[in-house]
Amino acid sequence: MFRHAGENGARIFDAVQVKSIVFEDETQVPEGEPNLAPGRPVAATYLIKETKETGQIAFDYVIDASGRIGILSTKYMKNRRYNQGLKNVANWGYWKGCGKYAPGTTRENSPFFEALFKIDESGWAWFIPLHDGTNSVGIVINQKLATQKKQELGLDSAAFYHESLKLAPSVLALIGEGKFTTNVKSASDYSYSASSYAFPNARIVGDAGAFIDPYFSSGVHLALTSGLSAATTICASIRGDCDEATAADWHSSKFADAYTRFLLVVLSAYKQIRHQEDPVLSDFDEDNFDRAFAFFRPIIQGTADAHNNKLSQDELNKTLEFCAYAFEPVTTSDEDREKAMDAAMKEAADGTGYHPDLSPEQLKAVKHIRARKMMRTEDTINMNSFGTDAIAGYVPNVVKGALGLKKQVAVVNANAVPMPPATVDLRLWLLLYDDDENVDLLHS
């Protein structure tokens, strides 16, 4: 992507490190307090790695894509926060001569993921085939548990990696007679986010702002979503679609919403992997987290207090339990899946509708389908829904040559079906209005 930007006219500077940002009208806050508006950024000082030459470059806008360093968030805004519930360590290496997942099927040689068997905390393994016939095989385990286990067993990282693979029997079967060809590599994956991802003339994107977990390659999704949001809002400000403060706030909200939606997906997956401990979410009581769960409350509760805008731990647990069905393995026949799909379109949203003619496996499939629909997992991990989300009365105008923001158009029609919230699958929303009496199926 870096090279592609250069090919399309951007001035690119390789092996050049940004050391600091220069601000006009710089603001000061008490020691230890976040500074969400540190001033107007106007220049950056840099260091050329090869020559050790330093210099300064001026700009109108700065987009912080500095990865986990997150220079704006950590050095100036000081608003990064960590989620202890997703503090994991990954160990991985590369194997040759392994087997293939699902040979002879349409999913042959697809990546495979497996929850670690009989482990005390969250843990999973991956088996990912690469283009040259090599396979990336790794494990992800809660860091505290990994440290404890290594000390108890007296193992170094390499030995712990191979020992942990024994907890993933399906991955071991795929490895088969394969040969380990590299050293064990390790990385700590600390989940973090921030209270804001922008201020006037500055945007934060990708890992510089937030990181969730390796699960589902969420970092790629957040990087692309926040990158497009930064471009959209800067163009909107330059074109005069809105003022710069509004554009910055829009980006911050968009990034926060994307982070929270994907966090829901990852937490729901971990809820399925581990049942004995709830994730630590004390850091996530801010407005964007509540917005993301606003639609899930009536689904889980049947009825909800619309005036209570804060999400309780009990509500969160119920929501994650419901959404965890999206990640349960379902091994039904084509006929069973078709029957389950038909039932899912008719029943109560929590999957508990009365269906005496469905087998337990079919009912499991119903809950799986319903959970995936509620979570919009497909929209969460692709870009198709980017232009549909309204924030502060603006929606993206994703048109070549006219990228920016535009006012949301409200259609006033008493008989019209209202537009759904951003977190709702349109097909599901239409189910709420599928008969003359306008019966709310979510409360059936």
Short mmCIF file of C-alpha atoms in Angstrom, two decimals:
data_model
loop_
_atom_site.label_atom_id
_atom_site.label_comp_id
_atom_site.label_asym_id
_atom_site.label_seq_id
_atom_site.Cartn_x
_atom_site.Cartn_y
_atom_site.Cartn_z
CA MET A 1 0.00 0.00 0.00
CA PHE A 2 2.93 2.30 0.77
CA ARG A 3 4.47 1.69 -2.67
CA HIS A 4 1.07 1.97 -4.33
CA ALA A 5 0.61 5.43 -2.81
CA GLY A 6 3.92 6.49 -4.34
CA GLU A 7 2.92 5.10 -7.73
CA ASN A 8 -0.19 7.25 -7.57
CA GLY A 9 1.59 10.52 -6.93
CA ALA A 10 2.16 10.64 -3.18
CA ARG A 11 5.62 11.69 -1.97
CA ILE A 12 6.89 8.76 0.07
CA PHE A 13 9.93 8.64 2.35
CA ASP A 14 11.24 5.21 3.30
CA ALA A 15 13.27 4.55 6.47
CA VAL A 16 12.43 7.98 7.88
CA GLN A 17 11.26 8.18 11.49
CA VAL A 18 8.98 10.90 12.85
CA LYS A 19 10.43 12.02 16.17
CA SER A 20 7.96 14.71 17.25
CA ILE A 21 5.05 16.90 16.16
CA VAL A 22 5.14 20.70 16.21
CA PHE A 23 1.95 22.46 17.37
CA GLU A 24 0.64 26.00 17.17
CA ASP A 25 -1.48 27.27 20.05
CA GLU A 26 -0.27 24.34 22.12
CA THR A 27 -2.44 23.52 25.13
CA GLN A 28 -1.34 22.25 28.52
CA VAL A 29 -3.17 19.96 30.94
CA PRO A 30 -2.33 18.73 34.45
CA GLU A 31 0.22 15.91 34.64
CA GLY A 32 -1.40 12.54 34.02
CA GLU A 33 -4.51 13.97 32.38
CA PRO A 34 -5.38 13.26 28.73
CA ASN A 35 -5.07 16.18 26.32
CA LEU A 36 -7.63 15.60 23.58
CA ALA A 37 -6.91 18.94 21.87
CA PRO A 38 -3.14 19.50 22.11
CA GLY A 39 -3.18 22.31 19.55
CA ARG A 40 -3.00 22.73 15.78
CA PRO A 41 -0.36 20.39 14.32
CA VAL A 42 1.73 22.16 11.68
CA ALA A 43 4.97 20.21 11.22
CA ALA A 44 6.89 17.06 12.11
CA THR A 45 10.56 16.60 12.95
CA TYR A 46 12.17 13.52 11.43
CA LEU A 47 15.30 11.37 11.42
CA ILE A 48 16.66 9.67 8.28
CA LYS A 49 17.79 6.22 9.39
CA GLU A 50 20.71 5.78 6.96
CA THR A 51 22.32 9.22 7.17
CA LYS A 52 21.15 10.22 10.67
CA GLU A 53 20.12 13.54 9.12
CA THR A 54 17.30 15.38 10.89
CA GLY A 55 14.83 17.88 9.55
CA GLN A 56 11.32 19.27 9.69
CA ILE A 57 8.42 18.95 7.25
CA ALA A 58 5.31 21.16 7.31
CA PHE A 59 1.77 20.00 6.60
CA ASP A 60 -1.89 21.04 6.70
CA TYR A 61 -3.11 17.68 8.04
CA VAL A 62 -1.35 14.85 9.83
CA ILE A 63 -2.56 11.24 9.74
CA ASP A 64 -0.90 9.16 12.43
CA ALA A 65 -0.31 5.68 10.99
CA SER A 66 2.68 4.96 13.24
CA GLY A 67 1.41 1.56 14.37
CA ARG A 68 1.58 0.58 18.01
CA ILE A 69 3.91 3.48 18.74
CA GLY A 70 0.88 5.73 18.21
CA ILE A 71 2.81 8.95 18.58
CA LEU A 72 -0.25 11.25 18.76
CA SER A 73 -2.19 9.05 21.15
CA THR A 74 0.66 8.07 23.48
CA LYS A 75 2.93 11.13 23.43
CA TYR A 76 0.54 14.05 23.05
CA MET A 77 -3.10 13.09 23.70
CA LYS A 78 -2.09 10.48 26.31
CA ASN A 79 -5.44 8.74 26.03
CA ARG A 80 -4.55 5.13 25.23
CA ARG A 81 -6.06 2.52 27.54
CA TYR A 82 -5.60 -1.25 27.73
CA ASN A 83 -8.15 -4.03 28.06
CA GLN A 84 -6.78 -6.61 30.47
CA GLY A 85 -9.31 -9.19 29.28
CA LEU A 86 -7.53 -9.48 25.93
CA LYS A 87 -3.91 -9.48 27.03
CA ASN A 88 -2.52 -12.39 25.03
CA VAL A 89 0.79 -13.74 23.79
CA ALA A 90 1.21 -15.43 20.42
CA ASN A 91 3.84 -18.04 19.53
CA TRP A 92 4.17 -19.30 15.98
CA GLY A 93 6.43 -20.90 13.41
CA TYR A 94 6.42 -22.34 9.90
CA TRP A 95 5.98 -25.94 8.79
CA LYS A 96 6.42 -27.77 5.48
CA GLY A 97 4.97 -31.04 4.25
CA CYS A 98 1.70 -30.70 6.15
CA GLY A 99 -1.73 -31.93 5.16
CA LYS A 100 -4.62 -29.84 3.87
CA TYR A 101 -7.85 -28.89 5.58
CA ALA A 102 -11.05 -30.38 4.06
CA PRO A 103 -9.45 -32.04 1.00
CA GLY A 104 -11.83 -32.74 -1.87
CA THR A 105 -14.31 -30.06 -0.78
CA THR A 106 -14.89 -26.42 -1.72
CA ARG A 107 -13.00 -25.45 1.46
CA GLU A 108 -9.87 -27.42 0.62
CA ASN A 109 -6.67 -25.79 1.91
CA SER A 110 -8.58 -23.07 3.78
CA PRO A 111 -7.12 -21.65 7.00
CA PHE A 112 -8.17 -23.60 10.09
CA PHE A 113 -8.60 -22.37 13.66
CA GLU A 114 -9.14 -24.40 16.81
CA ALA A 115 -9.78 -23.68 20.48
CA LEU A 116 -7.11 -25.14 22.73
CA PHE A 117 -8.38 -28.23 24.51
CA LYS A 118 -8.70 -28.27 28.32
CA ILE A 119 -6.96 -24.99 28.94
CA ASP A 120 -7.71 -22.75 31.90
CA GLU A 121 -8.15 -19.50 29.99
CA SER A 122 -8.81 -18.27 26.48
CA GLY A 123 -6.59 -19.90 23.91
CA TRP A 124 -6.69 -20.90 20.28
CA ALA A 125 -4.48 -22.18 17.49
CA TRP A 126 -4.21 -21.30 13.82
CA PHE A 127 -3.14 -23.31 10.77
CA ILE A 128 -2.76 -21.05 7.73
CA PRO A 129 -1.45 -22.31 4.36
CA LEU A 130 0.86 -19.90 2.54
CA HIS A 131 1.50 -19.41 -1.17
CA ASP A 132 4.73 -21.44 -1.25
CA GLY A 133 3.39 -24.59 0.40
CA THR A 134 4.55 -23.55 3.85
CA ASN A 135 2.04 -23.41 6.70
CA SER A 136 1.97 -20.83 9.47
CA VAL A 137 1.01 -22.57 12.72
CA GLY A 138 0.56 -20.58 15.90
CA ILE A 139 -1.06 -20.46 19.30
CA VAL A 140 -2.57 -17.52 21.18
CA ILE A 141 -2.90 -17.78 24.97
CA ASN A 142 -3.65 -15.38 27.80
CA GLN A 143 -0.28 -13.94 28.75
CA LYS A 144 -0.64 -14.44 32.50
CA LEU A 145 -1.53 -18.09 32.01
CA ALA A 146 1.27 -18.63 29.50
CA THR A 147 3.87 -17.22 31.91
CA GLN A 148 2.50 -19.35 34.74
CA LYS A 149 2.50 -22.54 32.67
CA LYS A 150 6.03 -21.98 31.37
CA GLN A 151 7.31 -21.51 34.92
CA GLU A 152 5.46 -24.56 36.24
CA LEU A 153 6.71 -26.80 33.44
CA GLY A 154 10.17 -25.26 33.22
CA LEU A 155 9.83 -24.66 29.48
CA ASP A 156 11.32 -22.04 27.21
CA SER A 157 9.20 -20.43 24.48
CA ALA A 158 10.06 -23.06 21.85
CA ALA A 159 9.25 -26.01 24.11
CA PHE A 160 6.08 -24.30 25.35
CA TYR A 161 4.95 -23.78 21.75
CA HIS A 162 5.32 -27.45 20.87
CA GLU A 163 3.73 -28.52 24.15
CA SER A 164 0.76 -26.20 23.61
CA LEU A 165 0.15 -27.62 20.13
CA LYS A 166 -0.80 -30.88 21.86
CA LEU A 167 -3.91 -29.02 23.07
CA ALA A 168 -4.99 -28.55 19.44
CA PRO A 169 -5.49 -32.13 18.18
CA SER A 170 -7.06 -31.11 14.88
CA VAL A 171 -4.16 -28.77 14.09
CA LEU A 172 -1.71 -31.53 15.03
CA ALA A 173 -3.52 -33.88 12.66
CA LEU A 174 -3.16 -31.32 9.86
CA ILE A 175 0.56 -30.97 10.60
CA GLY A 176 0.88 -34.75 10.36
CA GLU A 177 4.40 -35.63 9.21
CA GLY A 178 5.23 -32.00 8.51
CA LYS A 179 8.64 -30.59 9.41
CA PHE A 180 9.20 -27.50 11.55
CA THR A 181 11.47 -25.20 9.52
CA THR A 182 12.01 -22.06 11.62
CA ASN A 183 12.60 -20.80 15.11
CA VAL A 184 9.58 -20.04 17.28
CA LYS A 185 8.51 -16.43 16.99
CA SER A 186 6.66 -14.56 19.75
CA ALA A 187 4.64 -11.38 20.07
CA SER A 188 2.53 -9.87 22.81
CA ASP A 189 -0.90 -8.74 21.74
CA TYR A 190 -2.25 -6.19 24.20
CA SER A 191 -5.71 -4.96 23.30
CA TYR A 192 -6.00 -1.20 23.54
CA SER A 193 -8.16 1.67 22.39
CA ALA A 194 -8.44 5.42 23.01
CA SER A 195 -11.09 7.90 24.06
CA SER A 196 -10.65 9.87 20.83
CA TYR A 197 -9.00 9.31 17.46
CA ALA A 198 -8.92 12.81 16.01
CA PHE A 199 -8.77 16.52 16.66
CA PRO A 200 -8.76 19.40 14.15
CA ASN A 201 -6.16 18.80 11.42
CA ALA A 202 -5.19 15.41 12.86
CA ARG A 203 -6.48 11.86 12.36
CA ILE A 204 -5.32 8.60 13.93
CA VAL A 205 -5.65 5.34 11.97
CA GLY A 206 -4.99 1.63 12.40
CA ASP A 207 -2.84 0.28 15.22
CA ALA A 208 -1.81 3.83 16.10
CA GLY A 209 -5.28 4.19 17.60
CA ALA A 210 -6.55 0.76 18.59
CA PHE A 211 -5.76 -2.94 18.50
CA ILE A 212 -8.08 -5.80 19.44
CA ASP A 213 -6.64 -9.25 18.80
CA PRO A 214 -5.17 -11.37 15.99
CA TYR A 215 -8.54 -13.13 15.73
CA PHE A 216 -10.13 -12.50 12.30
CA SER A 217 -7.24 -10.16 11.34
CA SER A 218 -9.15 -7.34 13.00
CA GLY A 219 -6.15 -5.03 12.62
CA VAL A 220 -6.45 -5.09 8.82
CA HIS A 221 -10.14 -4.23 9.02
CA LEU A 222 -9.60 -1.35 11.44
CA ALA A 223 -6.69 -0.02 9.39
CA LEU A 224 -8.72 0.06 6.17
CA THR A 225 -11.86 1.43 7.82
CA SER A 226 -10.07 4.16 9.76
CA GLY A 227 -7.86 4.99 6.78
CA LEU A 228 -10.88 5.49 4.54
CA SER A 229 -12.58 7.49 7.30
CA ALA A 230 -9.54 9.76 7.62
CA ALA A 231 -9.49 10.38 3.87
CA THR A 232 -13.26 10.93 3.80
CA THR A 233 -13.30 13.46 6.63
CA ILE A 234 -10.26 15.40 5.45
CA CYS A 235 -11.78 15.65 1.98
CA ALA A 236 -15.08 16.70 3.56
CA SER A 237 -13.35 19.51 5.44
CA ILE A 238 -11.39 20.69 2.40
CA ARG A 239 -14.49 20.58 0.16
CA GLY A 240 -16.56 22.45 2.73
CA ASP A 241 -19.01 19.60 3.33
CA CYS A 242 -18.73 20.46 7.04
CA ASP A 243 -16.37 22.33 9.34
CA GLU A 244 -13.09 20.74 10.43
CA ALA A 245 -14.20 20.13 14.03
CA THR A 246 -17.27 18.21 12.81
CA ALA A 247 -15.14 16.21 10.38
CA ALA A 248 -12.66 15.30 13.12
CA ASP A 249 -15.46 14.23 15.47
CA TRP A 250 -17.02 12.12 12.69
CA HIS A 251 -13.75 10.25 12.18
CA SER A 252 -13.31 9.67 15.89
CA SER A 253 -16.84 8.26 16.20
CA LYS A 254 -16.44 6.10 13.09
CA PHE A 255 -13.19 4.61 14.36
CA ALA A 256 -14.71 4.01 17.80
CA ASP A 257 -17.78 2.33 16.31
CA ALA A 258 -15.68 0.11 14.02
CA TYR A 259 -13.49 -0.87 16.97
CA THR A 260 -16.48 -1.68 19.16
CA ARG A 261 -18.31 -3.71 16.52
CA PHE A 262 -15.25 -5.81 15.86
CA LEU A 263 -14.59 -6.10 19.59
CA LEU A 264 -18.05 -7.64 19.89
CA VAL A 265 -17.17 -10.20 17.23
CA VAL A 266 -13.88 -11.12 18.91
CA LEU A 267 -15.34 -11.26 22.43
CA SER A 268 -18.19 -13.43 21.22
CA ALA A 269 -15.69 -15.81 19.65
CA TYR A 270 -13.74 -15.94 22.92
CA LYS A 271 -16.99 -16.50 24.77
CA GLN A 272 -17.37 -19.63 22.70
CA ILE A 273 -13.75 -20.68 23.26
CA ARG A 274 -13.93 -20.24 27.01
CA HIS A 275 -17.01 -20.49 29.18
CA GLN A 276 -15.50 -20.19 32.63
CA GLU A 277 -14.42 -16.58 32.75
CA ASP A 278 -16.05 -13.43 31.45
CA PRO A 279 -13.87 -10.92 29.59
CA VAL A 280 -12.78 -7.85 31.52
CA LEU A 281 -14.67 -4.89 30.09
CA SER A 282 -14.51 -2.29 32.83
CA ASP A 283 -12.84 0.09 30.40
CA PHE A 284 -15.75 0.02 27.96
CA ASP A 285 -18.58 2.05 29.45
CA GLU A 286 -18.21 4.97 27.07
CA ASP A 287 -20.90 6.11 24.68
CA ASN A 288 -19.66 4.29 21.59
CA PHE A 289 -19.82 0.94 23.38
CA ASP A 290 -23.37 1.63 24.50
CA ARG A 291 -24.35 2.68 20.98
CA ALA A 292 -23.02 -0.54 19.53
CA PHE A 293 -25.11 -2.57 21.97
CA ALA A 294 -28.24 -0.41 21.73
CA PHE A 295 -29.93 -2.77 19.33
CA PHE A 296 -28.93 -5.91 21.19
CA ARG A 297 -30.71 -5.01 24.43
CA PRO A 298 -34.28 -5.72 23.28
CA ILE A 299 -33.06 -8.84 21.49
CA ILE A 300 -31.64 -10.32 24.66
CA GLN A 301 -34.13 -8.92 27.15
CA GLY A 302 -37.34 -9.10 25.13
CA THR A 303 -38.17 -5.68 26.52
CA ALA A 304 -35.72 -3.07 27.68
CA ASP A 305 -35.62 0.21 29.51
CA ALA A 306 -35.10 2.63 26.66
CA HIS A 307 -34.18 5.37 29.12
CA ASN A 308 -31.27 3.43 30.57
CA ASN A 309 -28.41 4.23 28.20
CA LYS A 310 -25.66 2.42 30.07
CA LEU A 311 -24.82 -1.21 29.48
CA SER A 312 -24.73 -3.40 32.59
CA GLN A 313 -22.37 -6.35 33.00
CA ASP A 314 -25.37 -8.69 33.08
CA GLU A 315 -26.64 -7.32 29.77
CA LEU A 316 -23.19 -7.69 28.28
CA ASN A 317 -22.90 -11.30 29.42
CA LYS A 318 -26.31 -12.16 27.98
CA THR A 319 -25.42 -10.45 24.72
CA LEU A 320 -22.13 -12.29 24.38
CA GLU A 321 -23.81 -15.59 25.22
CA PHE A 322 -26.31 -14.96 22.45
CA CYS A 323 -23.68 -13.86 19.94
CA ALA A 324 -21.37 -16.75 20.80
CA TYR A 325 -23.77 -18.97 18.86
CA ALA A 326 -22.37 -17.32 15.72
CA PHE A 327 -19.11 -19.18 16.30
CA GLU A 328 -20.44 -22.59 17.31
CA PRO A 329 -19.56 -25.32 14.81
CA VAL A 330 -22.67 -26.40 12.92
CA THR A 331 -22.48 -29.69 11.00
CA THR A 332 -25.93 -29.99 9.48
CA SER A 333 -26.89 -31.35 6.10
CA ASP A 334 -28.00 -29.07 3.28
CA GLU A 335 -31.60 -30.02 4.00
CA ASP A 336 -31.18 -29.26 7.70
CA ARG A 337 -29.55 -25.91 6.94
CA GLU A 338 -32.38 -24.95 4.62
CA LYS A 339 -34.94 -25.87 7.27
CA ALA A 340 -33.00 -23.97 9.93
CA MET A 341 -32.71 -20.90 7.70
CA ASP A 342 -36.46 -20.90 7.14
CA ALA A 343 -37.08 -21.22 10.88
CA ALA A 344 -34.57 -18.51 11.70
CA MET A 345 -36.46 -16.05 9.54
CA LYS A 346 -39.66 -16.69 11.48
CA GLU A 347 -38.75 -17.20 15.11
CA ALA A 348 -37.91 -15.09 18.12
CA ALA A 349 -34.58 -13.35 17.89
CA ASP A 350 -32.95 -15.21 20.77
CA GLY A 351 -33.48 -18.57 19.06
CA THR A 352 -35.97 -19.84 21.63
CA GLY A 353 -39.06 -19.85 19.42
CA TYR A 354 -41.26 -22.93 19.59
CA HIS A 355 -40.32 -25.34 16.81
CA PRO A 356 -41.37 -28.89 17.78
CA ASP A 357 -40.44 -30.20 14.31
CA LEU A 358 -36.78 -29.19 14.52
CA SER A 359 -34.07 -31.50 15.77
CA PRO A 360 -31.55 -30.31 18.39
CA GLU A 361 -28.94 -29.90 15.63
CA GLN A 362 -31.38 -27.86 13.55
CA LEU A 363 -32.21 -25.66 16.56
CA LYS A 364 -28.48 -25.14 17.07
CA ALA A 365 -28.23 -24.06 13.44
CA VAL A 366 -31.14 -21.65 13.95
CA LYS A 367 -29.32 -19.95 16.81
CA HIS A 368 -26.13 -19.85 14.75
CA ILE A 369 -27.90 -18.15 11.83
CA ARG A 370 -29.73 -15.70 14.07
CA ALA A 371 -26.59 -14.72 15.94
CA ARG A 372 -24.66 -14.06 12.74
CA LYS A 373 -27.52 -11.95 11.41
CA MET A 374 -27.74 -9.90 14.58
CA MET A 375 -24.01 -9.32 14.71
CA ARG A 376 -23.74 -8.50 11.01
CA THR A 377 -20.44 -10.39 11.06
CA GLU A 378 -20.17 -10.21 7.28
CA ASP A 379 -20.52 -6.41 7.33
CA THR A 380 -18.14 -6.16 10.26
CA ILE A 381 -15.31 -7.73 8.30
CA ASN A 382 -15.76 -6.08 4.93
CA MET A 383 -16.05 -2.53 3.62
CA ASN A 384 -19.49 -2.71 2.00
CA SER A 385 -21.28 -1.05 4.90
CA PHE A 386 -18.91 1.93 5.19
CA GLY A 387 -21.13 4.31 3.23
CA THR A 388 -24.34 3.44 5.08
CA ASP A 389 -23.50 4.56 8.61
CA ALA A 390 -24.89 7.93 9.67
CA ILE A 391 -22.97 9.80 12.38
CA ALA A 392 -24.03 13.22 13.66
CA GLY A 393 -26.34 13.60 10.67
CA TYR A 394 -23.68 12.90 8.04
CA VAL A 395 -23.03 9.86 5.84
CA PRO A 396 -19.97 9.20 3.67
CA ASN A 397 -20.12 10.19 0.01
CA VAL A 398 -17.94 7.41 -1.39
CA VAL A 399 -17.82 8.59 -4.99
CA LYS A 400 -14.63 8.83 -7.04
CA GLY A 401 -13.67 12.47 -7.39
CA ALA A 402 -16.18 13.60 -4.75
CA LEU A 403 -15.11 11.77 -1.59
CA GLY A 404 -16.44 13.48 1.52
CA LEU A 405 -19.48 13.70 3.78
CA LYS A 406 -23.05 14.58 2.94
CA LYS A 407 -26.10 15.35 5.03
CA GLN A 408 -28.26 12.37 5.83
CA VAL A 409 -31.57 12.64 4.01
CA ALA A 410 -34.57 11.90 6.21
CA VAL A 411 -37.63 10.56 4.38
CA VAL A 412 -40.83 11.69 6.06
CA ASN A 413 -43.50 9.10 5.30
CA ALA A 414 -45.85 7.77 7.95
CA ASN A 415 -46.28 4.50 6.07
CA ALA A 416 -42.63 4.00 5.24
CA VAL A 417 -40.41 1.51 6.99
CA PRO A 418 -37.85 3.52 9.01
CA MET A 419 -34.18 3.05 8.22
CA PRO A 420 -32.45 0.62 10.58
CA PRO A 421 -29.67 1.52 13.00
CA ALA A 422 -26.18 0.95 11.63
CA THR A 423 -25.77 -2.25 13.66
CA VAL A 424 -28.83 -3.97 12.16
CA ASP A 425 -29.01 -6.24 9.14
CA LEU A 426 -31.54 -4.70 6.72
CA ARG A 427 -33.20 -8.05 6.03
CA LEU A 428 -33.76 -8.56 9.74
CA TRP A 429 -35.08 -5.01 10.12
CA LEU A 430 -37.67 -5.61 7.42
CA LEU A 431 -38.89 -8.62 9.38
CA LEU A 432 -40.15 -6.19 12.01
CA TYR A 433 -42.58 -4.74 9.50
CA ASP A 434 -43.67 -7.79 7.55
CA ASP A 435 -47.40 -7.79 8.32
CA ASP A 436 -50.33 -5.41 8.51
CA GLU A 437 -50.36 -5.26 12.30
CA ASN A 438 -46.71 -4.25 12.46
CA VAL A 439 -45.94 -6.92 15.05
CA ASP A 440 -42.48 -6.57 16.55
CA LEU A 441 -41.01 -10.03 16.10
CA LEU A 442 -38.22 -9.25 18.50
CA HIS A 443 -40.74 -9.25 21.34
CA SER A 444 -42.69 -12.31 20.17
#
